[in-house]
CSV table of C-alpha atoms and ligand atoms in Angstrom, one decimal:
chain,number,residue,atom,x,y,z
A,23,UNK,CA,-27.2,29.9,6.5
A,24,UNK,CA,-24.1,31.7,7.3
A,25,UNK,CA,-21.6,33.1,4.7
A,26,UNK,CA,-17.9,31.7,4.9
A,27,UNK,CA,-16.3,35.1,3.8
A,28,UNK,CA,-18.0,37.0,6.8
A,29,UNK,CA,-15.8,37.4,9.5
A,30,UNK,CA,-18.8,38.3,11.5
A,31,UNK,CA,-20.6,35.2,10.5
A,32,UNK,CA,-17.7,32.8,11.5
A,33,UNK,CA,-17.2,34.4,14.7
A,34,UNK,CA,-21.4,34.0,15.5
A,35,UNK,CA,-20.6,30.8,14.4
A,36,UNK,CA,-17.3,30.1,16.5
A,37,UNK,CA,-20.4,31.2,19.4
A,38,UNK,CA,-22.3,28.3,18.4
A,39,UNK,CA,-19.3,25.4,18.4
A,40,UNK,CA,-18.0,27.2,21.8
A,41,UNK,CA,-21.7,26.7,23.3
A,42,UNK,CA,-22.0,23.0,22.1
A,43,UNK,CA,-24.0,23.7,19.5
A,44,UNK,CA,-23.7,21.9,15.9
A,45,UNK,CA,-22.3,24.0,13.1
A,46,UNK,CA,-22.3,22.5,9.3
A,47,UNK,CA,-18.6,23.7,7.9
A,48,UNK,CA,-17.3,23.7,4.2
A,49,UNK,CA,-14.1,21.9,4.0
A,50,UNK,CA,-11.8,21.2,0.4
A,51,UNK,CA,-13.0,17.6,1.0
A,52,UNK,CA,-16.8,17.5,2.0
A,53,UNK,CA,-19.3,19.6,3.6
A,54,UNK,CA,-18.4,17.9,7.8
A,55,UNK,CA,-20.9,18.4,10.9
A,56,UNK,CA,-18.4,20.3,13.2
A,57,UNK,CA,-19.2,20.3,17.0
A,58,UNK,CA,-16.2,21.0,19.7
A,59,UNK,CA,-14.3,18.2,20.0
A,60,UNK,CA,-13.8,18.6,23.8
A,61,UNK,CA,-17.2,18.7,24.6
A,62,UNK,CA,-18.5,15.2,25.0
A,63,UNK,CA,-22.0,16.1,24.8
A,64,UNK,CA,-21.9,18.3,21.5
A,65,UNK,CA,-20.1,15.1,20.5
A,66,UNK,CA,-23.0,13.2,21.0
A,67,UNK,CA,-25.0,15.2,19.4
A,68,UNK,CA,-23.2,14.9,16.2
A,69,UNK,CA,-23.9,11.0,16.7
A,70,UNK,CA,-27.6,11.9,17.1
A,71,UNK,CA,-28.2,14.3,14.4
A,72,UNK,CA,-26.2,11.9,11.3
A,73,UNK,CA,-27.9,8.6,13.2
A,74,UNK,CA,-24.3,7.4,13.3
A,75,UNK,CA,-23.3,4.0,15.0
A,76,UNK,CA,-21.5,4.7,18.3
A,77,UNK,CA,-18.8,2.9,17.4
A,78,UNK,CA,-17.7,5.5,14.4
A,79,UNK,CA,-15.4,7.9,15.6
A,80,UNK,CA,-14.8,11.6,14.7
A,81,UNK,CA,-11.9,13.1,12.7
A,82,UNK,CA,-10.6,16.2,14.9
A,83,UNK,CA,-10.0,18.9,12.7
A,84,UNK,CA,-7.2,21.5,13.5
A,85,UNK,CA,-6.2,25.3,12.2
A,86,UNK,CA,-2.4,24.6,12.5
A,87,UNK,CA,-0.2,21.9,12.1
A,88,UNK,CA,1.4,22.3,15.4
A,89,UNK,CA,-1.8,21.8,17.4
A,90,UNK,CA,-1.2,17.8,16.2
A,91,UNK,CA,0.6,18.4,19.4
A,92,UNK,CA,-2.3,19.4,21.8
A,93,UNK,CA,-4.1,15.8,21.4
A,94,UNK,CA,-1.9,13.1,20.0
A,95,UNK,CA,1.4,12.1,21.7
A,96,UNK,CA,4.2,9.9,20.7
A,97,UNK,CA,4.0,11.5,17.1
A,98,UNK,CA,6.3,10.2,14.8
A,99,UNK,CA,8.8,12.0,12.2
A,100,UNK,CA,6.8,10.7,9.4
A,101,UNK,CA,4.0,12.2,10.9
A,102,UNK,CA,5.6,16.0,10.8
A,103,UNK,CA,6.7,15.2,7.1
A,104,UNK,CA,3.5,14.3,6.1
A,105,UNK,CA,2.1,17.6,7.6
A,106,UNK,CA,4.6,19.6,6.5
A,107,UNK,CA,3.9,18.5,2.9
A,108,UNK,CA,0.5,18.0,2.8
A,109,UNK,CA,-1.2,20.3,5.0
A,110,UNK,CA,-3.8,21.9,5.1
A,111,UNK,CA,-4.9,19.8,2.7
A,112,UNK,CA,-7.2,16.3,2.5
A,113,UNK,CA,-5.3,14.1,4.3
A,114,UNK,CA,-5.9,12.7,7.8
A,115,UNK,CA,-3.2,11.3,10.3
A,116,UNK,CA,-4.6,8.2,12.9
A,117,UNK,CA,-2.3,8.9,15.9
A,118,UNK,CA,-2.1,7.8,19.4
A,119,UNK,CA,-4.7,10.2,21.2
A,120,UNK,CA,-4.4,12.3,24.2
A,121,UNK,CA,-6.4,11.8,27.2
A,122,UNK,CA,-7.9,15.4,27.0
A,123,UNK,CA,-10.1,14.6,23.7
A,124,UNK,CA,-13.3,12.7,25.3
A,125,UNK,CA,-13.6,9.0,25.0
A,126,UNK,CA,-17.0,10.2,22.9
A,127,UNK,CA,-15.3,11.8,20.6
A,128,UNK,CA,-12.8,8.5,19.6
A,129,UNK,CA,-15.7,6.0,19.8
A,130,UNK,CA,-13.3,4.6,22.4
A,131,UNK,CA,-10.0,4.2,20.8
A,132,UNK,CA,-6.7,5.1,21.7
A,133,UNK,CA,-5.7,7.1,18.7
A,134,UNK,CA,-7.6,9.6,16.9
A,135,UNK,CA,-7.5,11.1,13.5
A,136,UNK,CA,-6.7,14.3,12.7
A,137,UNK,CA,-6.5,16.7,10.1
A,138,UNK,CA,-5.6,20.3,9.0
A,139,UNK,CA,-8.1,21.4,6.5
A,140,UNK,CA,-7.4,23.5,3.5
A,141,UNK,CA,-10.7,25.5,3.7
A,142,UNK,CA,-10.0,29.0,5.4
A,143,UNK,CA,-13.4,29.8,6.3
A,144,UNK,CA,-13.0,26.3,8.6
A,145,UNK,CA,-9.7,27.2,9.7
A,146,UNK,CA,-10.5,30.4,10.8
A,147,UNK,CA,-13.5,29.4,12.9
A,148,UNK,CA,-11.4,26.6,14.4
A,149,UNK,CA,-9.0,29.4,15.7
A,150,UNK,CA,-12.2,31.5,16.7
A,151,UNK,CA,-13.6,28.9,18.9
A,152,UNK,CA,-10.1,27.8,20.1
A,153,UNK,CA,-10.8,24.0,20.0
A,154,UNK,CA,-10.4,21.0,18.2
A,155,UNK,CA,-13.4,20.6,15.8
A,156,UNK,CA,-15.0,16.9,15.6
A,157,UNK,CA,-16.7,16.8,12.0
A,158,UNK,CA,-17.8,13.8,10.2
A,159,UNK,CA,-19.4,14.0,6.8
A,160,UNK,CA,-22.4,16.4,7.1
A,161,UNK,CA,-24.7,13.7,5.6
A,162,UNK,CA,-27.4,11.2,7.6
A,163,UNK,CA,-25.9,8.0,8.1
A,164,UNK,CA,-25.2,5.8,5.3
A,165,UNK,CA,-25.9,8.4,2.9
A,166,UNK,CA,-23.7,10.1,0.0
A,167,UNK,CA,-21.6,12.8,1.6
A,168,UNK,CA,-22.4,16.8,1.2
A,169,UNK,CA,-20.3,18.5,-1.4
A,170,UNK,CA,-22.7,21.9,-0.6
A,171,UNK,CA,-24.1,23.5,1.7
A,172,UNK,CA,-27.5,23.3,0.0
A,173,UNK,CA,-26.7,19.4,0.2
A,174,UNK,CA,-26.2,19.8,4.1
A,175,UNK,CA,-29.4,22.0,4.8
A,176,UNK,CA,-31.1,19.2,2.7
A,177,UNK,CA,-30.0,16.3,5.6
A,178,UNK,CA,-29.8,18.4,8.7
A,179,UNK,CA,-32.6,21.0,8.3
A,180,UNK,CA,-33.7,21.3,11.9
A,181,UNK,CA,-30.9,19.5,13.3
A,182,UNK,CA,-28.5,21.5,13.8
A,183,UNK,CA,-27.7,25.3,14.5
A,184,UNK,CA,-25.9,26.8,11.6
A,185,UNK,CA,-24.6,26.1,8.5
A,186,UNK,CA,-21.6,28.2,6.8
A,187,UNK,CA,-21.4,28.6,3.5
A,188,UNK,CA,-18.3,28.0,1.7
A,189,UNK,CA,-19.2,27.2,-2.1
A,190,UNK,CA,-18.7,23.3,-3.4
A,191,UNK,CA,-16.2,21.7,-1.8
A,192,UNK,CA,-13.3,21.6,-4.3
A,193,UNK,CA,-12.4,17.6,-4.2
A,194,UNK,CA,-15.4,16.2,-3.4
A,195,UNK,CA,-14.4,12.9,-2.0
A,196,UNK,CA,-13.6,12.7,1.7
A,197,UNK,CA,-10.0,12.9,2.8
A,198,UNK,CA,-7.5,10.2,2.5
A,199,UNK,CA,-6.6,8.4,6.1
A,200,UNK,CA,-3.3,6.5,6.9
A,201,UNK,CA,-2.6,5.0,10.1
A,202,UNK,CA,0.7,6.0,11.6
A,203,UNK,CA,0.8,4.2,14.8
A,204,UNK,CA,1.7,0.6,13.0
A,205,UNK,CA,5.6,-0.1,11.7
A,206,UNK,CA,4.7,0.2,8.0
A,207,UNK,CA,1.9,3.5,7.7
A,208,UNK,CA,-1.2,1.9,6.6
A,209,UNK,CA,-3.7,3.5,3.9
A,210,UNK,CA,-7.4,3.1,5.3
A,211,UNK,CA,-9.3,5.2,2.9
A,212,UNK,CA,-8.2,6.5,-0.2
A,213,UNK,CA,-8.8,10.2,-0.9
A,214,UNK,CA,-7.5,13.6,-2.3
A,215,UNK,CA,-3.9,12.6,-1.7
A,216,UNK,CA,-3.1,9.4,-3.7
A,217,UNK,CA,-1.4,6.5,-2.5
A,218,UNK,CA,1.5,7.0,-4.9
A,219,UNK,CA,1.9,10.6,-3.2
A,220,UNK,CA,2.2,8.6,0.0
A,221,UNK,CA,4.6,6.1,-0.7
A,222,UNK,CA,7.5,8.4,-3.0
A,223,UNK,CA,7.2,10.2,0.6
A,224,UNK,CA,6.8,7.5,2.8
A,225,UNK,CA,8.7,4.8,0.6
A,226,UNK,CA,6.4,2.0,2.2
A,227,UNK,CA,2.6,1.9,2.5
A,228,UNK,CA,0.1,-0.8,3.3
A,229,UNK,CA,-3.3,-1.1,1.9
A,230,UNK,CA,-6.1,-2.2,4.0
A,231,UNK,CA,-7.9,-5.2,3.3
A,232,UNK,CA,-11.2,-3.0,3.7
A,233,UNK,CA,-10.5,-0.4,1.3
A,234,UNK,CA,-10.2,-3.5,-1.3
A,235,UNK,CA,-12.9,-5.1,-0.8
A,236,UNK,CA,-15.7,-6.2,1.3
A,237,UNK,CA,-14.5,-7.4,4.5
A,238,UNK,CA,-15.3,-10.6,6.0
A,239,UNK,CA,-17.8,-10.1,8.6
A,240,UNK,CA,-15.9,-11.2,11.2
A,241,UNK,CA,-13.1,-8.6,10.9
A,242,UNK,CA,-12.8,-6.0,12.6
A,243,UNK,CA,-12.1,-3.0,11.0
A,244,UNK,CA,-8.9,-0.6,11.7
A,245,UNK,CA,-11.1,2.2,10.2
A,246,UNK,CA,-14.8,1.5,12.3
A,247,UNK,CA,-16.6,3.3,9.3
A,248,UNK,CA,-15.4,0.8,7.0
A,249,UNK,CA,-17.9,-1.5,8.0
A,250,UNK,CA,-21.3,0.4,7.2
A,251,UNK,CA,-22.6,0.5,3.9
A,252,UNK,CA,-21.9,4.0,3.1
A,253,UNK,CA,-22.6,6.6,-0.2
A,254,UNK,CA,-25.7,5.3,-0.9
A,255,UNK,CA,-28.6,6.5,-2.7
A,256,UNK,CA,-31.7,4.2,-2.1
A,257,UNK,CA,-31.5,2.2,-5.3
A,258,UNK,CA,-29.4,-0.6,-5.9
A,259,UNK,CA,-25.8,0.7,-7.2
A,260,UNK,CA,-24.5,-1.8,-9.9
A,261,UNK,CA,-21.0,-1.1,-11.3
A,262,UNK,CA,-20.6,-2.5,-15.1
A,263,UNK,CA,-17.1,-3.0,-16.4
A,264,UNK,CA,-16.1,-3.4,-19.5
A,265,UNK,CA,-15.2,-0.7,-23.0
A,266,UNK,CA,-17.7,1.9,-23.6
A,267,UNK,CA,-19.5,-0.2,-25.8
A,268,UNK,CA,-19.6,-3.3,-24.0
A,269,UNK,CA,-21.0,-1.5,-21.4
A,270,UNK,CA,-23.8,0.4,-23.0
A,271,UNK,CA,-25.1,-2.9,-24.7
A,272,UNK,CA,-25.4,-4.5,-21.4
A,273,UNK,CA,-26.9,-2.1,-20.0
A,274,UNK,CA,-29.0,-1.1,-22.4
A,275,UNK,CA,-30.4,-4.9,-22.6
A,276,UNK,CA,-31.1,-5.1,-18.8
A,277,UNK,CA,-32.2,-1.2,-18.2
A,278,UNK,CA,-36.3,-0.9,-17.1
A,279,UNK,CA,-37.7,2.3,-17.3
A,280,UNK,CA,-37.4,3.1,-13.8
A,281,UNK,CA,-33.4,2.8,-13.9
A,282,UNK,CA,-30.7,5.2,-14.2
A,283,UNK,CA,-27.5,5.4,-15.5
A,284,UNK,CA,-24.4,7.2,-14.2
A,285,UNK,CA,-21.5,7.5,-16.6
A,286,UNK,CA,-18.8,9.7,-17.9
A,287,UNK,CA,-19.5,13.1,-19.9
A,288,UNK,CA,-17.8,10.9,-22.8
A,289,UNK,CA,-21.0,8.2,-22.8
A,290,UNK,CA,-23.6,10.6,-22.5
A,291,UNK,CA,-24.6,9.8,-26.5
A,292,UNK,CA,-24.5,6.0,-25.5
A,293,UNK,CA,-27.2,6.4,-23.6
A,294,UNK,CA,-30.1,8.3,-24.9
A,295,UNK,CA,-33.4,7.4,-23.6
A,296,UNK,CA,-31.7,5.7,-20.8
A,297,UNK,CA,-32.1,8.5,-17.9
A,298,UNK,CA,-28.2,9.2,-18.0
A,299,UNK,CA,-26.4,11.4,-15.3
A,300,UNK,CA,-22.8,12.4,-16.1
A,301,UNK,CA,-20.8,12.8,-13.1
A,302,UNK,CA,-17.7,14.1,-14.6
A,303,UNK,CA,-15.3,13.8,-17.6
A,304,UNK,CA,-12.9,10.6,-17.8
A,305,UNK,CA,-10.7,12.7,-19.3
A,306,UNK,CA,-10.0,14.7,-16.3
A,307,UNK,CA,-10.8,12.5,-13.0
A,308,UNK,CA,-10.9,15.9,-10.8
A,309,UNK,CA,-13.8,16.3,-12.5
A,310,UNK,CA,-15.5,13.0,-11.2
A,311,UNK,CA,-14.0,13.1,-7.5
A,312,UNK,CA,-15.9,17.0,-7.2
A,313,UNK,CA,-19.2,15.8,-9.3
A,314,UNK,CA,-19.7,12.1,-7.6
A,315,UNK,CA,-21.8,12.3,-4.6
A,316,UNK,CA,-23.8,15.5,-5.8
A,317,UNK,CA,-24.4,13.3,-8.9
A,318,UNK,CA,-25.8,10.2,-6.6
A,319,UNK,CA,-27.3,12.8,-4.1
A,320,UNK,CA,-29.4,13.4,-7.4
A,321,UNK,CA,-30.0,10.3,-8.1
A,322,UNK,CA,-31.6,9.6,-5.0
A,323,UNK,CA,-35.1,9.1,-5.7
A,324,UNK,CA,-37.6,7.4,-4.5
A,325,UNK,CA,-38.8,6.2,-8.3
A,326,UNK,CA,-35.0,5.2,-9.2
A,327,UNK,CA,-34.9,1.3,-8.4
A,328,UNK,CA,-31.6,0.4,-10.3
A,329,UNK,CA,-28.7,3.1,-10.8
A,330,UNK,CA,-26.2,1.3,-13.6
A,331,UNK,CA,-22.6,3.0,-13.1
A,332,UNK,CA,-19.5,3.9,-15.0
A,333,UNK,CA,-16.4,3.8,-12.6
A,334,UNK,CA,-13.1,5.2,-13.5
A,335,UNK,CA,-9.9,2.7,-13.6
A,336,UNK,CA,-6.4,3.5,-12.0
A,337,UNK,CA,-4.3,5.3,-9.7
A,338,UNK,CA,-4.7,9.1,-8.2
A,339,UNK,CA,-7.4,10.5,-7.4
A,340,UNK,CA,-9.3,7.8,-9.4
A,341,UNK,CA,-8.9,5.5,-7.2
A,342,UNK,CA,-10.6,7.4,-4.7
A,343,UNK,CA,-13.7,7.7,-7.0
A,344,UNK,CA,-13.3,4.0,-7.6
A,345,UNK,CA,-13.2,3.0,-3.8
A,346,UNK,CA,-16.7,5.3,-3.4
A,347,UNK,CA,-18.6,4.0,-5.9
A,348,UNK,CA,-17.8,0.3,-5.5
A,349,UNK,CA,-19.2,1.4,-1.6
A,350,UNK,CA,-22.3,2.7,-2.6
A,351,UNK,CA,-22.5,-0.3,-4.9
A,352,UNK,CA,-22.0,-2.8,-2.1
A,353,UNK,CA,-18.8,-4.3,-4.4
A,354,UNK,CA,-21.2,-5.3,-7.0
A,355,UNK,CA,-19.8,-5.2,-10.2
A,356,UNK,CA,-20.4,-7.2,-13.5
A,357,UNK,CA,-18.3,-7.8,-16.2
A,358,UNK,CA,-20.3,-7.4,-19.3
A,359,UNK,CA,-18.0,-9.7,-20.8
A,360,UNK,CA,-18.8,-12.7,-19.0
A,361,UNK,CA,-22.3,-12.8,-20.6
A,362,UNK,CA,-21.5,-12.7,-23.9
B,409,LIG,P1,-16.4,10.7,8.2
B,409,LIG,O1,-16.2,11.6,9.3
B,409,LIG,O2,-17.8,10.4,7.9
B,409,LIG,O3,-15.6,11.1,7.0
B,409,LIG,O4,-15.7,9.4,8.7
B,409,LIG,C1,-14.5,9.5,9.5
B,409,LIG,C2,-13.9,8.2,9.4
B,409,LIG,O5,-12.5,8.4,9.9
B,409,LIG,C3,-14.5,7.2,10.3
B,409,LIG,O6,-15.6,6.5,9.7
B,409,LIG,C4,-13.3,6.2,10.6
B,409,LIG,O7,-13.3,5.3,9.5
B,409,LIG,C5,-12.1,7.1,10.4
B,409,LIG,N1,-11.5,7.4,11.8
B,409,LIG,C6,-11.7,8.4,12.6
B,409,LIG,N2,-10.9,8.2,13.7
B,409,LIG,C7,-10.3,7.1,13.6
B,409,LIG,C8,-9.4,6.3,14.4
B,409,LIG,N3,-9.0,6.8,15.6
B,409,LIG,N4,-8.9,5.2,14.0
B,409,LIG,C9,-9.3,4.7,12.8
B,409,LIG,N5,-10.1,5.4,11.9
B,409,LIG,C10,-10.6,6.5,12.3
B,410,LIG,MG1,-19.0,10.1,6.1
């Protein structure tokens, strides 16, 4: 474990990335897996260490805006504006990639995303090693994502070389991606910069299908992770709509004594002798994009079957939370209204 305000540390650690070797990085988003994205074969052994599909690229993560330049071409104005507003910060650019970056690296594609983090103990080890840093999530496949560092020496004990501590990850919910190599810039997962950020800056966004709902299994997805089930703890996830009150009667009527429940601060009282977890406050929805995946990461139990959840309506950030959850969930949500 390696400490993210050591200068030493990060350079030893800048060492390890410039060797091939894996390095678990704090970010503002989530804790990421960072290998140099260059290197084809540290690339692969991202893949290896998270048991990620092939067919999943990486995000390449960059200490200046500028170095967009040194592997994406054909960038577009909107593309500068964006940066120039919003980084370092959680959002992440799909642009047309350069042949330099490793077909590895992309999964295949021609474009790439990339982002400037806001963490500086990541941005300064990305100028220590002098390369592009691949980083997914630092989480095994399929799994919620690693808001700590303790979270990431819980999945990749073993696996990897290093891990740099950075304290929790400040939004907790992985960074928002938008498509910029279509006419009208194209949300593909919300995150830490809202869509209604996007478009007052942009004036026109599209939505995709996937970040809606499930896609058809036919589709193929503009965002390859899309397509895995993804956050999940090993119980079933089951969202339930409804008022406060509506909800806690349902649930309380269906809960078994090896369920859970995961709600708001707010419902805690609803639910004694229910096993409750509160990931957050409604009344401040930073609060649940920062407490959601350590709150399911606890939550993943072997002797937790069912995990009844709370999920936050609306816009911002929320949305964000709500497109998470309803992953982890699978899209299954009842409406306790329907069985009354
Ligand atoms: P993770 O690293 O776990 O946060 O996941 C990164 C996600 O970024 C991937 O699952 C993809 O959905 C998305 N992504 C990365 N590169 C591209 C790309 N070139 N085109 C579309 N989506 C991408
Ligand atoms: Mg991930």
């Amino acid at each position: 474990m390696l400490r993210g305000d050591s200068r030493e540390d990060l350079a030893y650690a800048a060492g390890l990335i410039r060797r091939g070797e894996l390095v678990g990085i704090p970010t503002e988003t989530v804790y990421g897996l960072g290998a140099n994205g260059l290197d084809e074969v540290a690339v692969d052994r991202i893949y290896e260490a998270k048991g990620r599909p092939k067919d999943n690229p990486f995000i390449l993560h960059i200490a200046e805006p500028k170095e967009m330049e040194s592997i994406c071409h054909s960038i577009p104005e909107r593309a500068w504006l964006l940066a120039e507003r919003y980084w370092p910060g959680p959002l992440t650019m799909i642009l047309p990639v350069k042949d330099c970056v490793p077909k590895r690296t992309v999964a295949g594609l021609d474009t790439v995303g990339v982002r400037c983090p806001a963490h500086e103990a990541t941005r300064t080890l990305i100028r220590l090693s002098g390369v592009p840093i691949a980083a997914p999530s630092a989480n095994l496949s399929g799994k919620p994502s690693t808001t700590t560092a303790q979270h990431v020496l819980h999945d990749m004990d073993g696996r990897i070389a290093a891990i740099i501590d950075g304290g929790p990850s400040e939004v907790g919910v992985e960074s928002t991606i938008i498509d910029l190599t279509a006419e009208v810039p194209r949300l593909l997962r919300p995150g830490g910069i809202t869509p209604e950020e996007l478009v007052a800056l942009l004036g026109e966004l599209e939505v995709d299908p996937a970040v809606l709902g499930e896609l058809p299994p036919d589709a193929i997805a503009r965002a390859p992770g899309m397509k895995y089930i993804h956050y999940s703890p090993r119980a079933e996830v089951i969202i339930v709509d409804g008022s406060d009150e509506e909800a806690a009667a349902y649930i309380r009527k269906h809960i078994r004594p090896e369920d859970a429940v995961l709600c708001f601060q707010e419902e805690l009282p609803l639910y004694e002798g229910c096993n409750p977890t509160a990931y957050g406050s409604r009344a401040d929805n930073r609060s649940l994009s920062a407490g959601l995946f350590s709150a399911l990461r606890d939550l993943d139990k072997p002797e937790i079957q069912t995990i009844y959840a709370r999920c936050p309506q609306g816009g911002g950030i929320a949305y964000a939370v709500g497109n998470r959850l309803k992953k982890a969930a699978g899209f299954h949500i009842v409406d306790p209204r329907e069985e009354a």
